[in-house]
Short mmCIF file of C-alpha atoms in Angstrom, two decimals:
data_model
loop_
_atom_site.label_atom_id
_atom_site.label_comp_id
_atom_site.label_asym_id
_atom_site.label_seq_id
_atom_site.Cartn_x
_atom_site.Cartn_y
_atom_site.Cartn_z
CA MET A 251 40.14 7.60 49.33
CA SER A 252 41.70 6.99 45.92
CA GLU A 253 42.23 9.90 43.57
CA LYS A 254 40.87 7.81 40.70
CA THR A 255 37.90 9.41 39.02
CA SER A 256 34.87 7.96 37.28
CA GLN A 257 31.96 9.25 35.23
CA SER A 258 29.64 7.70 37.80
CA PRO A 259 28.68 9.89 40.77
CA ILE A 260 28.86 6.77 42.98
CA LYS A 261 32.23 6.52 44.71
CA THR A 262 31.27 4.35 47.70
CA ILE A 263 29.16 1.18 47.75
CA VAL A 264 27.90 -0.02 51.13
CA ILE A 265 26.75 -3.65 51.36
CA LEU A 266 24.59 -5.14 54.13
CA VAL A 267 23.60 -8.82 53.78
CA GLN A 268 20.77 -9.89 56.07
CA GLU A 269 19.78 -13.48 56.73
CA ASN A 270 17.31 -16.11 55.62
CA ARG A 271 14.16 -14.42 54.34
CA SER A 272 12.49 -14.59 50.94
CA PHE A 273 11.33 -11.61 48.88
CA ASP A 274 7.63 -12.36 49.34
CA HIS A 275 8.10 -12.88 53.08
CA ILE A 276 9.73 -9.48 53.66
CA LEU A 277 8.71 -7.28 50.70
CA GLY A 278 5.92 -9.14 48.91
CA TRP A 279 3.13 -7.15 50.54
CA MET A 280 4.84 -3.88 49.53
CA LYS A 281 2.93 -4.36 46.29
CA SER A 282 0.03 -2.76 48.16
CA ILE A 283 1.96 0.53 48.30
CA ASN A 284 3.67 0.22 44.90
CA PRO A 285 1.83 -1.91 42.30
CA GLU A 286 4.96 -2.06 40.12
CA ILE A 287 6.60 -4.44 42.60
CA ASN A 288 6.19 -8.11 41.69
CA GLY A 289 4.85 -9.01 45.09
CA VAL A 290 1.80 -10.82 46.44
CA THR A 291 -1.96 -10.28 46.50
CA GLY A 292 -3.13 -13.14 48.74
CA SER A 293 -4.20 -15.31 45.82
CA GLU A 294 -0.91 -17.24 46.00
CA SER A 295 -1.11 -20.72 47.51
CA ASN A 296 0.52 -24.11 47.97
CA PRO A 297 -1.04 -27.56 48.27
CA LEU A 298 -1.24 -29.04 51.75
CA PRO A 299 0.04 -32.61 52.10
CA ASN A 300 -2.46 -35.40 52.82
CA SER A 301 -5.25 -33.08 51.82
CA ASN A 302 -7.11 -31.86 48.77
CA GLY A 303 -6.87 -28.33 50.07
CA ARG A 304 -4.43 -25.49 49.59
CA ILE A 305 -3.00 -22.93 52.00
CA HIS A 306 -3.16 -19.32 50.83
CA TYR A 307 -0.54 -16.67 51.46
CA LYS A 308 -1.23 -14.27 54.34
CA ASN A 309 0.23 -11.06 55.82
CA GLN A 310 0.40 -12.02 59.48
CA SER A 311 4.12 -12.70 60.07
CA GLY A 312 5.60 -11.77 63.40
CA PHE A 313 8.11 -13.43 65.71
CA ILE A 314 9.15 -16.71 64.10
CA GLU A 315 10.28 -19.93 65.73
CA PRO A 316 11.31 -22.57 64.72
CA ASP A 317 13.60 -21.95 61.76
CA PRO A 318 12.10 -23.36 58.51
CA GLY A 319 14.03 -25.81 56.34
CA HIS A 320 16.50 -24.33 53.84
CA SER A 321 19.07 -27.06 53.19
CA PHE A 322 19.83 -28.12 49.61
CA GLU A 323 17.26 -30.95 49.84
CA ALA A 324 14.62 -28.74 51.46
CA THR A 325 15.05 -25.97 48.89
CA TYR A 326 14.85 -28.52 46.06
CA GLU A 327 11.47 -29.72 47.34
CA GLN A 328 10.23 -26.16 47.83
CA ILE A 329 11.15 -25.15 44.27
CA PHE A 330 10.16 -28.28 42.34
CA GLY A 331 7.33 -29.63 44.51
CA VAL A 332 8.84 -33.10 44.94
CA PRO A 333 11.48 -34.52 47.33
CA PHE A 334 15.09 -34.52 46.15
CA THR A 335 16.06 -37.61 44.14
CA ASP A 336 18.38 -37.71 41.12
CA PRO A 337 20.47 -34.50 40.94
CA GLN A 338 20.49 -34.69 37.14
CA THR A 339 16.69 -34.75 36.80
CA LYS A 340 15.39 -31.64 35.06
CA LEU A 341 12.07 -30.38 36.38
CA PRO A 342 10.13 -27.12 35.98
CA PRO A 343 10.25 -24.83 39.05
CA THR A 344 6.65 -24.85 40.27
CA MET A 345 7.27 -23.18 43.68
CA GLU A 346 4.61 -25.59 44.97
CA GLY A 347 6.56 -27.44 47.64
CA PHE A 348 6.95 -24.92 50.47
CA ALA A 349 3.94 -26.04 52.51
CA GLN A 350 4.58 -29.77 52.14
CA GLN A 351 8.27 -29.43 52.99
CA ALA A 352 7.43 -27.36 56.08
CA GLU A 353 4.84 -29.90 57.26
CA SER A 354 7.44 -32.67 56.92
CA ILE A 355 9.49 -30.85 59.60
CA GLN A 356 6.73 -29.89 62.00
CA LYS A 357 2.95 -29.91 61.84
CA GLY A 358 1.66 -26.36 61.39
CA LEU A 359 4.97 -24.97 60.10
CA SER A 360 3.33 -24.30 56.72
CA GLU A 361 1.43 -21.43 58.38
CA ILE A 362 4.79 -19.76 59.07
CA VAL A 363 6.38 -20.22 55.66
CA MET A 364 3.18 -19.17 53.86
CA ASN A 365 3.05 -15.80 55.63
CA GLY A 366 4.71 -12.44 55.04
CA PHE A 367 5.04 -9.09 56.78
CA GLU A 368 2.55 -6.37 56.07
CA PRO A 369 4.33 -3.06 55.34
CA ASP A 370 3.63 -1.49 58.74
CA SER A 371 5.35 -4.44 60.46
CA VAL A 372 8.65 -3.56 58.75
CA PRO A 373 8.34 0.25 58.85
CA VAL A 374 11.95 1.05 57.90
CA TYR A 375 11.64 -1.03 54.75
CA LYS A 376 8.27 0.56 54.02
CA GLU A 377 9.89 4.01 53.93
CA LEU A 378 12.98 2.87 51.99
CA VAL A 379 10.83 1.06 49.42
CA SER A 380 8.71 4.20 49.01
CA GLU A 381 11.72 6.48 48.59
CA PHE A 382 14.24 4.36 46.68
CA ALA A 383 14.45 1.21 44.53
CA VAL A 384 13.43 -2.42 44.90
CA CYS A 385 15.00 -5.25 42.87
CA ASP A 386 12.31 -7.87 42.41
CA ARG A 387 14.42 -10.29 40.32
CA TRP A 388 17.31 -10.78 42.75
CA PHE A 389 17.80 -14.48 43.41
CA SER A 390 20.20 -16.05 45.87
CA SER A 391 23.24 -17.45 44.10
CA ILE A 392 22.61 -21.12 44.84
CA PRO A 393 19.61 -23.05 46.24
CA THR A 394 21.03 -23.89 49.65
CA LEU A 395 22.26 -22.64 53.02
CA THR A 396 23.86 -19.43 54.28
CA GLN A 397 27.63 -19.82 53.97
CA PRO A 398 27.81 -21.01 50.34
CA ASN A 399 25.62 -18.05 49.39
CA ARG A 400 27.69 -15.61 51.45
CA LEU A 401 30.84 -16.89 49.75
CA PHE A 402 29.26 -16.11 46.38
CA ILE A 403 28.41 -12.54 47.36
CA HIS A 404 32.01 -11.29 47.51
CA SER A 405 33.75 -13.84 45.26
CA ALA A 406 31.11 -15.02 42.71
CA THR A 407 31.75 -18.66 43.69
CA SER A 408 31.38 -20.91 46.71
CA TYR A 409 34.42 -22.91 45.58
CA GLY A 410 32.19 -25.96 45.16
CA ALA A 411 30.47 -25.70 48.57
CA THR A 412 26.77 -26.57 48.78
CA THR A 413 26.62 -26.91 52.58
CA ASN A 414 28.07 -25.10 55.58
CA ASP A 415 31.45 -26.88 55.54
CA THR A 416 33.00 -26.30 58.99
CA LYS A 417 36.40 -27.73 57.99
CA MET A 418 36.72 -25.38 55.00
CA MET A 419 35.47 -22.39 56.97
CA ILE A 420 38.21 -23.00 59.54
CA GLU A 421 40.89 -23.47 56.86
CA GLY A 422 39.58 -20.54 54.83
CA TYR A 423 38.34 -20.54 51.24
CA PRO A 424 41.13 -19.72 48.77
CA GLN A 425 39.31 -18.02 45.87
CA LYS A 426 39.94 -14.45 44.78
CA THR A 427 37.40 -11.94 46.09
CA ILE A 428 36.11 -8.53 45.18
CA PHE A 429 38.24 -7.14 48.00
CA GLU A 430 41.46 -7.94 46.12
CA ALA A 431 39.93 -6.64 42.89
CA VAL A 432 39.03 -3.35 44.56
CA GLU A 433 42.56 -3.03 45.87
CA GLU A 434 44.08 -3.90 42.48
CA GLY A 435 41.99 -1.14 40.94
CA GLY A 436 43.55 1.42 43.26
CA PHE A 437 40.52 1.72 45.51
CA GLU A 438 39.94 0.95 49.19
CA PHE A 439 37.67 -1.40 51.10
CA GLY A 440 36.57 -1.65 54.70
CA ILE A 441 34.69 -4.24 56.75
CA TYR A 442 32.72 -2.93 59.74
CA TYR A 443 31.77 -5.78 62.07
CA GLN A 444 29.80 -6.14 65.30
CA LEU A 445 30.83 -9.73 66.05
CA ALA A 446 33.42 -12.00 64.38
CA PRO A 447 33.08 -11.21 60.66
CA SER A 448 32.12 -14.01 58.26
CA THR A 449 34.32 -12.42 55.60
CA LEU A 450 37.23 -14.06 57.43
CA PHE A 451 36.08 -17.32 55.87
CA TYR A 452 38.01 -16.03 52.85
CA ARG A 453 41.59 -17.12 53.52
CA ASN A 454 43.17 -14.14 51.75
CA LEU A 455 41.52 -11.64 54.11
CA ARG A 456 43.37 -13.21 57.05
CA LYS A 457 46.67 -11.73 55.81
CA LEU A 458 48.29 -9.33 58.22
CA LYS A 459 48.29 -6.56 55.60
CA TYR A 460 44.48 -6.38 55.81
CA ILE A 461 44.22 -5.92 59.57
CA ASN A 462 43.55 -2.19 59.20
CA ASN A 463 40.70 -2.88 56.77
CA PHE A 464 38.63 -4.30 59.63
CA HIS A 465 36.79 -1.84 61.89
CA GLN A 466 34.56 -2.41 64.91
CA PHE A 467 31.18 -1.09 63.78
CA ASP A 468 30.05 0.43 67.07
CA LEU A 469 33.33 2.30 67.50
CA HIS A 470 34.12 3.45 64.00
CA PHE A 471 31.23 3.41 61.53
CA LYS A 472 29.38 6.56 62.60
CA ARG A 473 32.65 8.43 63.05
CA HIS A 474 33.90 7.49 59.59
CA CYS A 475 30.54 8.54 58.13
CA LYS A 476 30.65 11.88 59.93
CA GLU A 477 34.27 12.52 58.88
CA GLY A 478 33.67 11.46 55.27
CA LYS A 479 36.23 8.67 55.54
CA LEU A 480 34.27 5.67 54.29
CA PRO A 481 36.29 3.63 51.78
CA ASN A 482 35.04 2.77 48.29
CA TYR A 483 33.71 -0.70 49.08
CA VAL A 484 32.12 -1.08 52.52
CA VAL A 485 30.78 -4.31 53.98
CA ILE A 486 28.79 -4.21 57.21
CA GLU A 487 28.67 -7.39 59.31
CA GLN A 488 25.95 -7.42 61.90
CA ARG A 489 25.35 -9.59 64.97
CA TYR A 490 24.65 -13.10 63.71
CA LEU A 491 24.34 -14.47 67.25
CA GLU A 492 22.34 -13.66 70.36
CA THR A 493 24.37 -12.79 73.47
CA LYS A 494 23.38 -11.98 77.04
CA LEU A 495 24.00 -8.31 76.33
CA PHE A 496 22.83 -7.94 72.72
CA SER A 497 20.14 -9.42 70.52
CA GLY A 498 20.82 -10.71 67.03
CA ASN A 499 19.96 -8.12 64.37
CA ASP A 500 20.55 -10.17 61.18
CA ASP A 501 16.86 -11.23 60.73
CA HIS A 502 17.75 -14.94 60.96
CA PRO A 503 14.89 -16.74 62.72
CA PRO A 504 14.25 -16.70 65.63
CA HIS A 505 15.88 -13.25 65.81
CA ASP A 506 13.30 -10.46 65.95
CA VAL A 507 13.13 -8.50 62.69
CA SER A 508 12.48 -5.33 64.68
CA ASN A 509 16.14 -5.44 65.74
CA GLY A 510 17.15 -5.63 62.10
CA GLN A 511 14.90 -2.68 61.29
CA LYS A 512 16.54 -0.58 64.02
CA PHE A 513 20.02 -1.53 62.77
CA ILE A 514 19.21 -0.61 59.17
CA LYS A 515 17.73 2.70 60.30
CA GLU A 516 20.96 3.42 62.21
CA ILE A 517 23.08 2.68 59.13
CA TYR A 518 20.86 4.71 56.81
CA GLU A 519 20.79 7.77 59.06
CA SER A 520 24.58 7.66 59.46
CA LEU A 521 25.05 7.48 55.69
CA ARG A 522 22.42 10.15 55.03
CA SER A 523 24.19 12.61 57.36
CA SER A 524 27.64 11.94 55.91
CA PRO A 525 29.36 14.49 53.61
CA GLN A 526 29.80 11.48 51.27
CA TRP A 527 26.03 10.92 50.92
CA ASN A 528 25.88 12.21 47.34
CA GLU A 529 28.49 9.61 46.33
CA ILE A 530 26.96 6.57 48.09
CA LEU A 531 24.97 3.53 46.99
CA PHE A 532 23.65 1.51 49.93
CA VAL A 533 22.64 -2.06 48.99
CA ILE A 534 20.54 -4.22 51.33
CA ILE A 535 20.20 -7.86 50.29
CA TYR A 536 19.66 -11.25 51.92
CA ASP A 537 21.90 -14.29 51.59
CA GLU A 538 19.12 -16.84 50.98
CA HIS A 539 15.41 -17.39 51.49
CA GLY A 540 15.46 -19.36 54.75
CA GLY A 541 12.67 -21.72 53.68
CA PHE A 542 10.03 -19.00 53.29
CA TYR A 543 7.64 -19.01 50.33
CA ASP A 544 8.22 -17.00 47.18
CA HIS A 545 5.96 -17.19 44.15
CA VAL A 546 8.46 -16.27 41.40
CA PRO A 547 9.99 -19.35 39.72
CA THR A 548 13.71 -19.76 40.28
CA PRO A 549 15.86 -19.50 37.10
CA VAL A 550 16.96 -22.99 36.08
CA GLU A 551 18.12 -22.37 32.50
CA GLY A 552 21.02 -20.38 31.14
CA VAL A 553 22.82 -20.02 34.48
CA PRO A 554 26.59 -20.35 33.91
CA SER A 555 28.86 -22.15 36.34
CA PRO A 556 31.35 -19.63 37.75
CA ASP A 557 34.38 -21.92 37.69
CA GLY A 558 33.41 -25.38 36.43
CA LEU A 559 33.53 -26.96 39.89
CA VAL A 560 30.95 -29.59 40.78
CA GLY A 561 29.56 -29.93 44.28
CA PRO A 562 30.22 -33.06 46.37
CA GLU A 563 28.04 -36.15 46.76
CA PRO A 564 25.17 -36.75 47.04
CA TYR A 565 24.02 -33.63 45.16
CA LYS A 566 26.82 -33.24 42.57
CA PHE A 567 25.44 -29.75 42.00
CA GLN A 568 26.52 -28.20 38.69
CA PHE A 569 25.96 -24.59 39.83
CA ASP A 570 23.63 -24.19 36.88
CA ARG A 571 20.54 -22.80 38.60
CA LEU A 572 19.87 -20.07 41.14
CA GLY A 573 18.23 -20.09 44.54
CA VAL A 574 14.93 -18.56 45.66
CA ARG A 575 14.27 -14.84 45.21
CA VAL A 576 15.39 -12.65 48.11
CA PRO A 577 14.78 -9.02 49.15
CA ALA A 578 17.01 -6.35 47.59
CA ILE A 579 16.76 -2.60 48.15
CA LEU A 580 19.02 0.00 46.50
CA ILE A 581 19.38 3.32 48.32
CA SER A 582 21.05 6.42 46.91
CA PRO A 583 20.22 10.08 46.31
CA TRP A 584 20.66 9.28 42.59
CA ILE A 585 17.77 6.80 42.55
CA GLU A 586 14.38 8.04 41.42
CA ARG A 587 11.74 7.91 44.14
CA GLY A 588 9.69 4.73 44.34
CA THR A 589 11.49 2.75 41.64
CA GLY A 590 9.57 -0.47 41.99
CA ASN A 591 10.88 -3.27 39.82
CA ILE A 592 14.53 -3.11 38.82
CA ASN A 593 15.34 -6.49 37.28
CA TYR A 594 18.64 -7.94 38.40
CA GLU A 595 19.42 -11.65 38.56
CA GLU A 596 22.30 -12.29 40.93
CA CYS A 597 24.53 -14.72 39.14
CA CYS A 598 28.21 -15.02 38.29
CA ILE A 599 30.57 -12.07 37.91
CA ASP A 600 34.16 -12.52 36.78
CA TYR A 601 36.37 -10.71 39.25
#
């Protein structure tokens, strides 16, 4: 680890990005154990299409299949309550389109998107929320799919991407990332992966000089924790796919969230037992909302474009509004117990 010193007690930041769940869906019902959290009460609702009725939010989530809509068009309808038309049209974010968009995919899907987990169904999160901090103003970077949002997380831009662009993912995105910035500052980074890491979608990380920055999670993570050898910026990449031997543990539907809970518990216990624990901040976030309901309006004003790029046709997205709110938990011995509503809007950071 670098000999550089700082006034902050935090010397190592550990990042885990789970998949495709909104704040209300995963943490909304945690309001019942901490009223400071801007969560749900059951009074929240959405209009049902072809009906005068509304569907109210419930706490009965479990195994989920199929995967709800979360494309650019789907997210637009969920946020603004109307189907996507002119990309330049300015509308208020009503958060009234989740049920109708879900029903346009499959009859009855609104029951899935208008449901969240009660605290006892996500017991690891229940304990972490009780002991540490929740960010209840953390929005995904852009209102669309996984890979553009994951690109934003470590580089503050998707380089103009608003969809999962297979050609660009193969070629590699060329923008500067936080990994180079960490290195330029005289610090170290490490990526601990279970399957092929998505961070390799950044072209610069494919350079031979970074080969020793990649570590197989199951072989090295616990050992590095135990030996106090975690670098300053740690990214953990979980299993995004199901295999015959292992289940997906990234929370992406239809993967069972209980696998994600077990994985997070494993990470937390390894960090907690490390001699570096008093210097660690563990951040759990989600890349995007996955089509699940959230009641907090998405910021649509005052959001700066990170680099002036405009997305391709037909959306011509200006990168001037954020996506739907997602879960975010901050874990560190320096965080006061039960901190319930840290406000942080994930936006653009100049690396």
